[in-house]
Tab-separated table of C-alpha atoms in Angstrom:
chain	number	residue	atom	x	y	z
M	1	MET	CA	0.085	-0.169	-0.022
M	2	ASN	CA	1.485	3.397	-1.014
M	3	TYR	CA	1.646	6.475	1.277
M	4	GLN	CA	-1.584	8.086	-0.372
M	5	LYS	CA	-3.689	5.093	0.293
M	6	LYS	CA	-2.229	4.627	3.872
M	7	THR	CA	-3.470	8.343	4.548
M	8	VAL	CA	-6.978	7.515	3.340
M	9	VAL	CA	-7.264	4.383	5.253
M	10	ALA	CA	-5.977	5.880	8.421
M	11	SER	CA	-8.316	8.972	8.027
M	12	VAL	CA	-11.409	6.722	7.138
M	13	ALA	CA	-10.631	4.502	10.149
M	14	GLY	CA	-10.440	7.417	12.473
M	15	LEU	CA	-13.585	9.041	11.139
M	16	THR	CA	-15.400	5.808	11.441
M	17	LEU	CA	-14.381	5.426	15.074
M	18	GLU	CA	-15.419	8.984	15.674
M	19	GLY	CA	-18.777	8.624	14.072
M	20	MET	CA	-19.329	5.337	16.012
M	21	ASP	CA	-18.523	7.235	19.338
M	22	ILE	CA	-21.088	9.862	18.551
M	23	MET	CA	-23.844	7.451	17.630
M	24	PHE	CA	-23.154	5.597	20.833
M	25	LEU	CA	-24.364	8.597	22.657
M	26	SER	CA	-27.563	8.539	20.718
M	27	PHE	CA	-28.214	4.943	21.273
M	28	ALA	CA	-27.406	5.110	25.018
M	29	MET	CA	-29.045	8.243	25.773
M	30	SER	CA	-32.390	7.057	27.048
M	31	MET	CA	-30.448	4.590	29.481
M	32	ILE	CA	-28.410	7.527	30.653
M	33	ILE	CA	-31.231	9.728	31.241
M	34	ALA	CA	-33.020	7.001	33.157
M	35	GLU	CA	-30.126	5.955	35.328
M	36	PHE	CA	-29.274	9.427	36.452
M	37	HIS	CA	-33.018	10.678	36.578
M	38	LEU	CA	-32.430	13.562	34.164
M	39	ASP	CA	-34.888	15.623	32.201
M	40	MET	CA	-34.582	15.807	28.417
M	41	ALA	CA	-32.759	19.314	28.630
M	42	THR	CA	-30.113	18.131	30.949
M	43	GLY	CA	-29.455	14.882	28.924
M	44	GLY	CA	-29.288	16.954	25.705
M	45	LEU	CA	-26.486	19.040	27.303
M	46	ILE	CA	-24.311	16.044	26.964
M	47	SER	CA	-24.193	16.364	23.251
M	48	SER	CA	-23.713	20.207	23.422
M	49	ILE	CA	-20.573	19.765	25.884
M	50	THR	CA	-19.226	17.167	23.356
M	51	ASN	CA	-19.360	19.685	20.626
M	52	LEU	CA	-17.542	22.410	22.697
M	53	GLY	CA	-14.861	19.894	23.334
M	54	MET	CA	-14.692	19.340	19.655
M	55	LEU	CA	-14.197	22.992	19.063
M	56	PHE	CA	-11.518	23.377	21.793
M	57	GLY	CA	-9.723	20.192	20.517
M	58	GLY	CA	-9.891	21.249	16.971
M	59	ILE	CA	-8.023	24.434	17.695
M	60	LEU	CA	-5.557	22.957	20.078
M	61	PHE	CA	-4.615	19.898	18.022
M	62	GLY	CA	-4.687	21.953	14.752
M	63	ILE	CA	-1.991	24.203	16.126
M	64	LEU	CA	0.119	21.251	17.437
M	65	ALA	CA	-0.060	19.273	14.256
M	66	ASP	CA	1.189	22.328	12.249
M	67	LYS	CA	4.061	22.898	14.836
M	68	PHE	CA	5.038	19.127	15.592
M	69	GLY	CA	3.748	16.946	12.755
M	70	ARG	CA	0.566	15.666	11.464
M	71	VAL	CA	0.878	11.888	12.269
M	72	LYS	CA	2.264	12.304	15.773
M	73	VAL	CA	-0.380	14.653	16.901
M	74	PHE	CA	-3.115	12.542	14.977
M	75	THR	CA	-2.167	9.629	17.299
M	76	TYR	CA	-2.398	11.690	20.444
M	77	SER	CA	-5.822	12.977	19.469
M	78	ILE	CA	-7.082	9.428	18.947
M	79	LEU	CA	-5.686	8.178	22.247
M	80	LEU	CA	-7.396	11.185	24.141
M	81	PHE	CA	-10.598	10.339	22.258
M	82	ALA	CA	-10.435	6.816	23.211
M	83	ILE	CA	-9.710	7.484	26.887
M	84	GLY	CA	-12.534	9.903	27.153
M	85	THR	CA	-15.115	7.447	25.607
M	86	ALA	CA	-13.888	4.501	27.825
M	87	LEU	CA	-14.135	6.740	31.024
M	88	THR	CA	-17.638	7.771	29.997
M	89	GLY	CA	-18.560	4.143	30.838
M	90	MET	CA	-17.233	4.464	34.425
M	91	ALA	CA	-18.941	7.810	35.176
M	92	ALA	CA	-20.633	7.831	38.723
M	93	ASN	CA	-22.841	10.861	38.025
M	94	ILE	CA	-23.985	13.255	35.381
M	95	GLU	CA	-21.196	15.759	36.046
M	96	GLN	CA	-18.563	13.148	35.320
M	97	VAL	CA	-20.302	12.220	32.160
M	98	TYR	CA	-20.020	15.909	31.133
M	99	ILE	CA	-16.363	15.860	31.976
M	100	PHE	CA	-15.466	12.737	30.102
M	101	ARG	CA	-17.577	13.718	27.060
M	102	PHE	CA	-15.733	17.003	26.840
M	103	ILE	CA	-12.505	15.116	27.007
M	104	ALA	CA	-13.637	12.700	24.204
M	105	GLY	CA	-14.858	15.586	22.142
M	106	ILE	CA	-11.302	17.235	22.408
M	107	GLY	CA	-9.835	14.256	20.850
M	108	ALA	CA	-12.462	13.891	18.270
M	109	GLY	CA	-12.196	17.519	17.297
M	110	GLY	CA	-8.504	17.106	16.579
M	111	GLU	CA	-8.720	13.787	14.775
M	112	TYR	CA	-10.967	14.778	11.825
M	113	GLY	CA	-9.054	17.995	10.787
M	114	ILE	CA	-5.646	16.390	10.890
M	115	GLY	CA	-6.714	13.333	9.033
M	116	VAL	CA	-8.106	15.328	6.017
M	117	THR	CA	-5.103	17.546	6.063
M	118	LEU	CA	-2.836	14.466	5.721
M	119	VAL	CA	-4.943	13.370	2.734
M	120	ALA	CA	-4.992	16.868	1.082
M	121	GLU	CA	-1.263	16.976	1.348
M	122	ALA	CA	-0.556	13.323	0.067
M	123	TRP	CA	-3.005	13.540	-3.060
M	124	PRO	CA	-2.477	15.678	-6.036
M	125	LYS	CA	-5.054	18.539	-6.485
M	126	ASN	CA	-6.939	16.806	-9.398
M	127	LYS	CA	-7.556	13.692	-7.176
M	128	GLN	CA	-8.205	15.533	-3.801
M	129	GLY	CA	-11.997	15.503	-4.176
M	130	ARG	CA	-12.366	11.691	-4.545
M	131	ALA	CA	-9.811	11.098	-1.746
M	132	SER	CA	-11.759	13.424	0.636
M	133	SER	CA	-15.017	11.654	-0.401
M	134	TYR	CA	-13.558	8.255	0.661
M	135	VAL	CA	-12.676	9.758	4.091
M	136	SER	CA	-16.111	11.316	4.584
M	137	ILE	CA	-17.814	7.992	4.159
M	138	GLY	CA	-16.072	6.799	7.221
M	139	ALA	CA	-18.617	8.654	9.365
M	140	GLN	CA	-21.472	6.553	7.877
M	141	PHE	CA	-19.510	3.502	8.461
M	142	GLY	CA	-19.357	4.531	12.163
M	143	VAL	CA	-23.160	4.962	12.147
M	144	ILE	CA	-23.611	1.413	10.812
M	145	LEU	CA	-21.036	-0.041	13.422
M	146	ALA	CA	-22.591	1.791	16.212
M	147	ALA	CA	-26.021	0.399	15.281
M	148	LEU	CA	-24.768	-3.179	15.061
M	149	LEU	CA	-22.711	-2.939	18.425
M	150	SER	CA	-25.512	-1.202	20.233
M	151	ALA	CA	-27.830	-3.965	19.324
M	152	MET	CA	-25.380	-6.568	20.672
M	153	ILE	CA	-24.053	-4.803	23.786
M	154	LEU	CA	-26.827	-2.706	25.294
M	155	PRO	CA	-29.313	-5.542	26.135
M	156	ALA	CA	-26.404	-7.463	27.797
M	157	TRP	CA	-24.071	-5.107	29.257
M	158	GLY	CA	-26.097	-1.794	29.260
M	159	TRP	CA	-24.793	1.616	28.147
M	160	ARG	CA	-21.515	1.366	30.165
M	161	GLY	CA	-20.390	-1.609	28.251
M	162	LEU	CA	-21.005	0.217	24.998
M	163	PHE	CA	-18.706	2.912	25.835
M	164	PHE	CA	-15.914	0.488	27.139
M	165	VAL	CA	-15.579	-0.391	23.436
M	166	GLY	CA	-14.025	3.113	23.165
M	167	ILE	CA	-10.703	1.556	24.092
M	168	ILE	CA	-10.398	-0.001	20.694
M	169	PRO	CA	-9.073	3.188	19.024
M	170	VAL	CA	-5.982	2.825	21.291
M	171	LEU	CA	-4.902	0.014	19.284
M	172	PHE	CA	-5.676	1.931	15.955
M	173	ALA	CA	-3.603	4.743	17.335
M	174	PHE	CA	-0.380	2.540	17.767
M	175	MET	CA	-0.969	0.956	14.204
M	176	VAL	CA	-1.178	4.458	12.754
M	177	ARG	CA	1.982	5.620	14.471
M	178	LYS	CA	3.855	2.537	13.345
M	179	ASN	CA	2.730	2.269	9.742
M	180	LEU	CA	2.310	5.989	8.640
M	181	ASN	CA	5.187	8.421	8.047
M	182	GLU	CA	4.754	12.148	8.296
M	183	SER	CA	3.525	14.229	5.624
M	184	PRO	CA	6.312	14.934	3.094
M	185	GLU	CA	4.887	18.562	2.399
M	186	TRP	CA	5.022	19.325	6.246
M	187	LEU	CA	8.443	17.809	6.470
M	188	ALA	CA	9.828	19.919	3.480
M	189	SER	CA	8.229	23.154	5.177
M	190	LYS	CA	9.916	22.381	8.367
M	191	ILE	CA	13.338	21.770	6.745
M	192	GLU	CA	13.154	25.071	4.915
M	193	LYS	CA	11.982	26.628	8.140
M	194	LYS	CA	9.753	28.991	6.153
M	195	GLN	CA	7.527	31.259	8.199
M	196	ALA	CA	8.522	29.475	11.416
M	197	SER	CA	6.879	32.233	13.533
M	198	LYS	CA	3.586	31.678	11.676
M	199	ARG	CA	3.327	27.925	12.042
M	200	GLY	CA	0.253	26.809	13.885
M	201	SER	CA	-1.076	30.380	14.660
M	202	VAL	CA	-4.627	31.201	14.675
M	203	LYS	CA	-4.137	34.813	14.206
M	204	GLU	CA	-2.839	33.982	10.654
M	205	LEU	CA	-6.372	32.976	9.763
M	206	PHE	CA	-7.105	36.618	10.107
M	207	ALA	CA	-3.797	38.135	8.906
M	208	THR	CA	-5.062	40.152	5.948
M	209	PRO	CA	-8.496	41.372	4.849
M	210	ARG	CA	-8.731	38.719	2.132
M	211	THR	CA	-7.771	36.036	4.551
M	212	VAL	CA	-10.443	37.287	7.020
M	213	LEU	CA	-12.945	37.233	4.280
M	214	THR	CA	-11.861	33.663	3.371
M	215	THR	CA	-11.986	32.372	6.961
M	216	ILE	CA	-15.347	33.919	7.593
M	217	ALA	CA	-16.739	32.504	4.358
M	218	LEU	CA	-15.565	29.041	4.918
M	219	ALA	CA	-16.677	29.170	8.469
M	220	VAL	CA	-20.307	30.014	7.248
M	221	MET	CA	-20.233	27.252	4.783
M	222	ALA	CA	-19.105	24.756	7.413
M	223	THR	CA	-21.761	25.989	9.767
M	224	VAL	CA	-24.488	25.517	7.123
M	225	GLN	CA	-23.141	22.083	6.280
M	226	ILE	CA	-23.486	20.872	9.882
M	227	ALA	CA	-26.770	22.874	10.647
M	228	GLY	CA	-28.481	21.478	7.464
M	229	TYR	CA	-27.348	17.830	8.393
M	230	ASN	CA	-28.389	18.061	11.969
M	231	GLY	CA	-31.683	19.798	11.073
M	232	LEU	CA	-32.595	16.925	8.723
M	233	MET	CA	-31.447	13.939	10.393
M	234	ILE	CA	-32.650	14.918	13.880
M	235	TRP	CA	-36.026	16.312	13.114
M	236	LEU	CA	-37.113	15.019	9.818
M	237	PRO	CA	-38.153	11.506	10.981
M	238	SER	CA	-40.442	13.268	13.413
M	239	MET	CA	-41.601	15.724	10.925
M	240	LEU	CA	-42.521	12.816	8.484
M	241	GLN	CA	-44.276	10.843	11.258
M	242	GLN	CA	-46.368	13.991	12.128
M	243	SER	CA	-47.083	15.238	8.468
M	244	GLN	CA	-47.221	11.988	6.445
M	245	GLY	CA	-48.497	9.641	9.289
M	246	LEU	CA	-45.425	7.467	9.020
M	247	SER	CA	-44.779	4.761	11.704
M	248	VAL	CA	-41.537	4.527	13.621
M	249	SER	CA	-40.465	1.658	11.252
M	250	GLY	CA	-41.356	3.875	8.232
M	251	SER	CA	-39.261	6.767	9.499
M	252	ALA	CA	-36.295	4.310	10.147
M	253	LEU	CA	-36.661	3.143	6.502
M	254	TRP	CA	-36.398	6.985	5.529
M	255	THR	CA	-33.356	7.152	7.509
M	256	ILE	CA	-31.651	4.283	5.706
M	257	SER	CA	-32.750	5.644	2.318
M	258	THR	CA	-31.620	9.177	3.233
M	259	ALA	CA	-28.201	7.619	4.371
M	260	VAL	CA	-27.810	5.694	1.054
M	261	GLY	CA	-28.384	8.877	-0.868
M	262	MET	CA	-25.733	10.569	1.273
M	263	ILE	CA	-23.038	7.939	0.580
M	264	ALA	CA	-23.764	8.116	-3.191
M	265	GLY	CA	-23.821	11.962	-2.949
M	266	MET	CA	-20.311	12.011	-1.398
M	267	LEU	CA	-18.844	9.553	-3.917
M	268	THR	CA	-20.226	11.733	-6.782
M	269	PHE	CA	-19.317	14.944	-5.109
M	270	GLY	CA	-15.625	13.928	-5.135
M	271	GLN	CA	-15.732	13.099	-8.813
M	272	VAL	CA	-17.529	16.321	-9.659
M	273	MET	CA	-15.006	18.392	-7.598
M	274	ASP	CA	-11.925	16.824	-9.416
M	275	ARG	CA	-13.581	17.372	-12.828
M	276	LEU	CA	-15.219	20.860	-12.383
M	277	GLY	CA	-13.310	22.395	-9.588
M	278	MET	CA	-14.147	23.375	-6.077
M	279	LYS	CA	-16.269	26.398	-6.636
M	280	LYS	CA	-18.288	25.050	-9.497
M	281	ALA	CA	-18.897	21.762	-7.691
M	282	TYR	CA	-20.068	23.485	-4.433
M	283	GLY	CA	-22.172	26.052	-6.333
M	284	LEU	CA	-23.883	23.215	-8.186
M	285	PHE	CA	-24.654	21.011	-5.007
M	286	LEU	CA	-25.724	24.036	-2.926
M	287	ILE	CA	-28.351	25.364	-5.454
M	288	ALA	CA	-29.480	21.751	-5.903
M	289	SER	CA	-29.721	21.266	-2.039
M	290	ALA	CA	-31.773	24.532	-1.621
M	291	VAL	CA	-34.309	23.470	-4.353
M	292	ALA	CA	-34.396	19.845	-3.233
M	293	VAL	CA	-35.240	20.691	0.552
M	294	PHE	CA	-37.663	23.172	-0.486
M	295	PHE	CA	-39.711	20.973	-2.701
M	296	TYR	CA	-39.343	18.028	-0.305
M	297	SER	CA	-41.703	19.803	1.965
M	298	PHE	CA	-44.323	19.078	-0.554
M	299	ALA	CA	-43.640	15.370	-0.773
M	300	THR	CA	-46.486	12.899	-0.273
M	301	GLY	CA	-46.913	9.337	0.008
M	302	ALA	CA	-44.395	6.689	1.108
M	303	THR	CA	-42.690	6.461	-2.274
M	304	GLY	CA	-42.177	10.122	-2.659
M	305	VAL	CA	-40.930	10.556	0.738
M	306	LEU	CA	-38.343	7.710	0.381
M	307	ILE	CA	-36.993	8.995	-2.982
M	308	GLY	CA	-37.110	12.553	-1.902
M	309	GLY	CA	-35.180	11.744	1.125
M	310	ALA	CA	-32.591	10.099	-0.917
M	311	ILE	CA	-32.359	13.118	-3.187
M	312	VAL	CA	-32.113	15.599	-0.366
M	313	GLY	CA	-29.466	13.390	1.279
M	314	PHE	CA	-27.571	12.982	-2.108
M	315	PHE	CA	-26.950	16.914	-2.513
M	316	SER	CA	-27.059	18.207	1.068
M	317	ASN	CA	-24.669	15.879	2.565
M	318	GLY	CA	-22.640	14.958	-0.551
M	319	MET	CA	-20.806	18.248	-0.088
M	320	PHE	CA	-19.491	17.112	3.106
M	321	ALA	CA	-17.065	15.110	1.185
M	322	GLY	CA	-15.227	18.110	-0.077
M	323	TYR	CA	-14.602	20.230	3.141
M	324	GLY	CA	-11.226	18.877	3.885
M	325	ALA	CA	-9.838	19.578	0.400
M	326	LEU	CA	-11.706	22.916	0.236
M	327	ILE	CA	-10.401	24.426	3.368
M	328	SER	CA	-6.770	23.001	2.864
M	329	TYR	CA	-6.807	24.679	-0.661
M	330	PHE	CA	-7.082	28.075	0.822
M	331	TYR	CA	-4.076	27.959	3.476
M	332	PRO	CA	-0.360	27.366	3.153
M	333	VAL	CA	1.037	24.231	4.784
M	334	GLU	CA	2.299	26.209	8.055
M	335	ILE	CA	-1.259	26.748	9.078
M	336	ARG	CA	-3.293	24.260	7.152
M	337	SER	CA	-4.263	21.803	9.925
M	338	THR	CA	-4.942	24.744	12.334
M	339	ALA	CA	-7.451	26.228	9.612
M	340	THR	CA	-9.068	22.918	8.945
M	341	ASN	CA	-9.641	22.029	12.558
M	342	THR	CA	-10.683	25.551	13.685
M	343	ILE	CA	-13.041	26.289	10.951
M	344	PHE	CA	-14.725	22.956	10.740
M	345	ASN	CA	-15.200	22.566	14.380
M	346	PHE	CA	-16.542	26.209	14.718
M	347	GLY	CA	-19.135	24.924	12.174
M	348	ARG	CA	-19.778	21.796	14.302
M	349	ALA	CA	-20.243	23.992	17.491
M	350	LEU	CA	-22.495	26.679	15.844
M	351	GLY	CA	-24.300	24.385	13.430
M	352	GLY	CA	-24.925	21.881	16.211
M	353	LEU	CA	-27.403	24.498	17.477
M	354	SER	CA	-29.590	24.211	14.451
M	355	PRO	CA	-31.856	21.432	15.846
M	356	ILE	CA	-32.880	23.897	18.620
M	357	LEU	CA	-34.185	26.412	16.176
M	358	VAL	CA	-35.835	23.735	13.854
M	359	GLY	CA	-37.653	22.581	16.996
M	360	PHE	CA	-38.793	26.097	17.743
M	361	ILE	CA	-40.076	26.567	14.245
M	362	LEU	CA	-41.920	23.272	14.390
M	363	GLN	CA	-43.519	24.119	17.643
M	364	HIS	CA	-44.684	27.639	16.472
M	365	ALA	CA	-45.172	27.141	12.657
M	366	ASN	CA	-45.040	24.004	10.438
M	367	VAL	CA	-42.838	21.753	8.570
M	368	THR	CA	-42.896	23.920	5.403
M	369	ILE	CA	-41.524	26.817	7.202
M	370	ALA	CA	-38.769	24.590	8.679
M	371	MET	CA	-37.721	23.364	5.160
M	372	ILE	CA	-37.651	27.003	4.011
M	373	TYR	CA	-35.490	27.815	6.831
M	374	LEU	CA	-33.009	25.056	5.748
M	375	ALA	CA	-33.349	26.012	1.965
M	376	VAL	CA	-32.286	29.579	2.932
M	377	LEU	CA	-29.262	28.121	4.753
M	378	TYR	CA	-28.003	26.756	1.601
M	379	CYS	CA	-28.534	30.000	-0.305
M	380	ILE	CA	-26.502	31.883	2.447
M	381	SER	CA	-23.687	29.282	1.943
M	382	PHE	CA	-23.824	29.834	-1.891
M	383	ILE	CA	-23.325	33.638	-1.207
M	384	ALA	CA	-20.310	32.795	1.116
M	385	LEU	CA	-18.985	30.594	-1.630
M	386	ILE	CA	-19.137	33.407	-4.323
M	387	SER	CA	-17.045	35.609	-1.975
M	388	LEU	CA	-14.090	33.245	-1.986
M	389	GLY	CA	-11.237	34.187	-4.039
M	390	LYS	CA	-8.240	31.995	-5.362
M	391	GLY	CA	-6.865	29.538	-3.002
M	392	HIS	CA	-3.266	29.449	-1.674
M	393	ALA	CA	-2.459	26.803	-4.196
M	394	ALA	CA	-3.668	28.741	-7.124
M	395	ARG	CA	-1.710	31.827	-5.978
M	396	LYS	CA	1.270	29.956	-5.516
M	397	GLN	CA	1.031	28.241	-9.004
M	398	ASN	CA	0.359	31.749	-10.573
M	399	ALA	CA	3.296	33.168	-8.880
M	400	LEU	CA	5.417	30.446	-10.121
M	401	HIS	CA	4.105	30.894	-13.712
M	402	THR	CA	4.980	34.564	-13.493
M	403	LEU	CA	8.485	33.967	-12.328
M	404	SER	CA	9.170	31.370	-15.141
M	405	LYS	CA	7.945	33.906	-17.715
M	406	ALA	CA	10.168	36.546	-16.210
M	407	ILE	CA	13.118	34.311	-16.297
């Protein structure tokens, strides 16, 4: 297996384990609430605290990865993530659950951004889209793995046994450290000692007016991506049960149909991005997402609901496949991991609040208004996309071209 494939396998496995851990919380939530006698709001705070941990960990590990190396810090983030998950199974009260989930969130927040940065630096620009799409599917693998493990472990050993499985990533971390070399691009920049003072500095994301605009635009796009996904996947099953009279099993079938559409969308988006370029690919999928979500509010009948769900999933979550390559494209190697982790985990933290707003809309309005809200989000993301200029890679290539002509 060559280095490029190793980076994809390591990143896919890392995101699979992260997705598995997040879904563990979903499957175990009712048992945790019952054991500690919590109300729904207190239970829901567990997820919010995990997201805050991801934001903190994303910034921290992003800076460390730019300063000390991708693979080394990637390994440490996985270890911390595994320890936090396993400790959750030992929590004696809800306060300890909060602490351990925050620790797990710190590790998870670092893992994703460093993994996709490794992939972006290992693959050529014309293949980064498809490589990123392979990595993104790892989260869907994690959902499937969590569902299978939950079905086997929860009835026999309860929710604590489920979180003890979190020790498995420790073995994976040692395998990564042993079999994956450091990013050649990062090593080259370290040897050359270019911009050493700027390496891993968050302030460099706001160094110039153009960089500020780029960082804000990418943060808006990441927030919309997470907000749209959470709004759809958390509330739509309930919406459909209410508006279409679907049973619980019917809404589960919708979830499967939508997930299949998402996987197909990710694989397709990677190919489209490599062929048309980042801005054209995102523009196409953002417009299609806004249209699909809006018209989906008028879907009727079981067939229409299932097919429409797959189409919405195809466009709305297909774009998730390209964020690692997109963000990496706009920043130099010295701050690339910092940028990826900071921007995407900011989107996670802010976009993770979307279900609250969707729930408020559903309580005071109807499904159509909620879907219009989601459609407007994709339009806002499209406006942010238009504001993006040329990426760092393109500027570097143009500079080399100008220099060669001068010579």
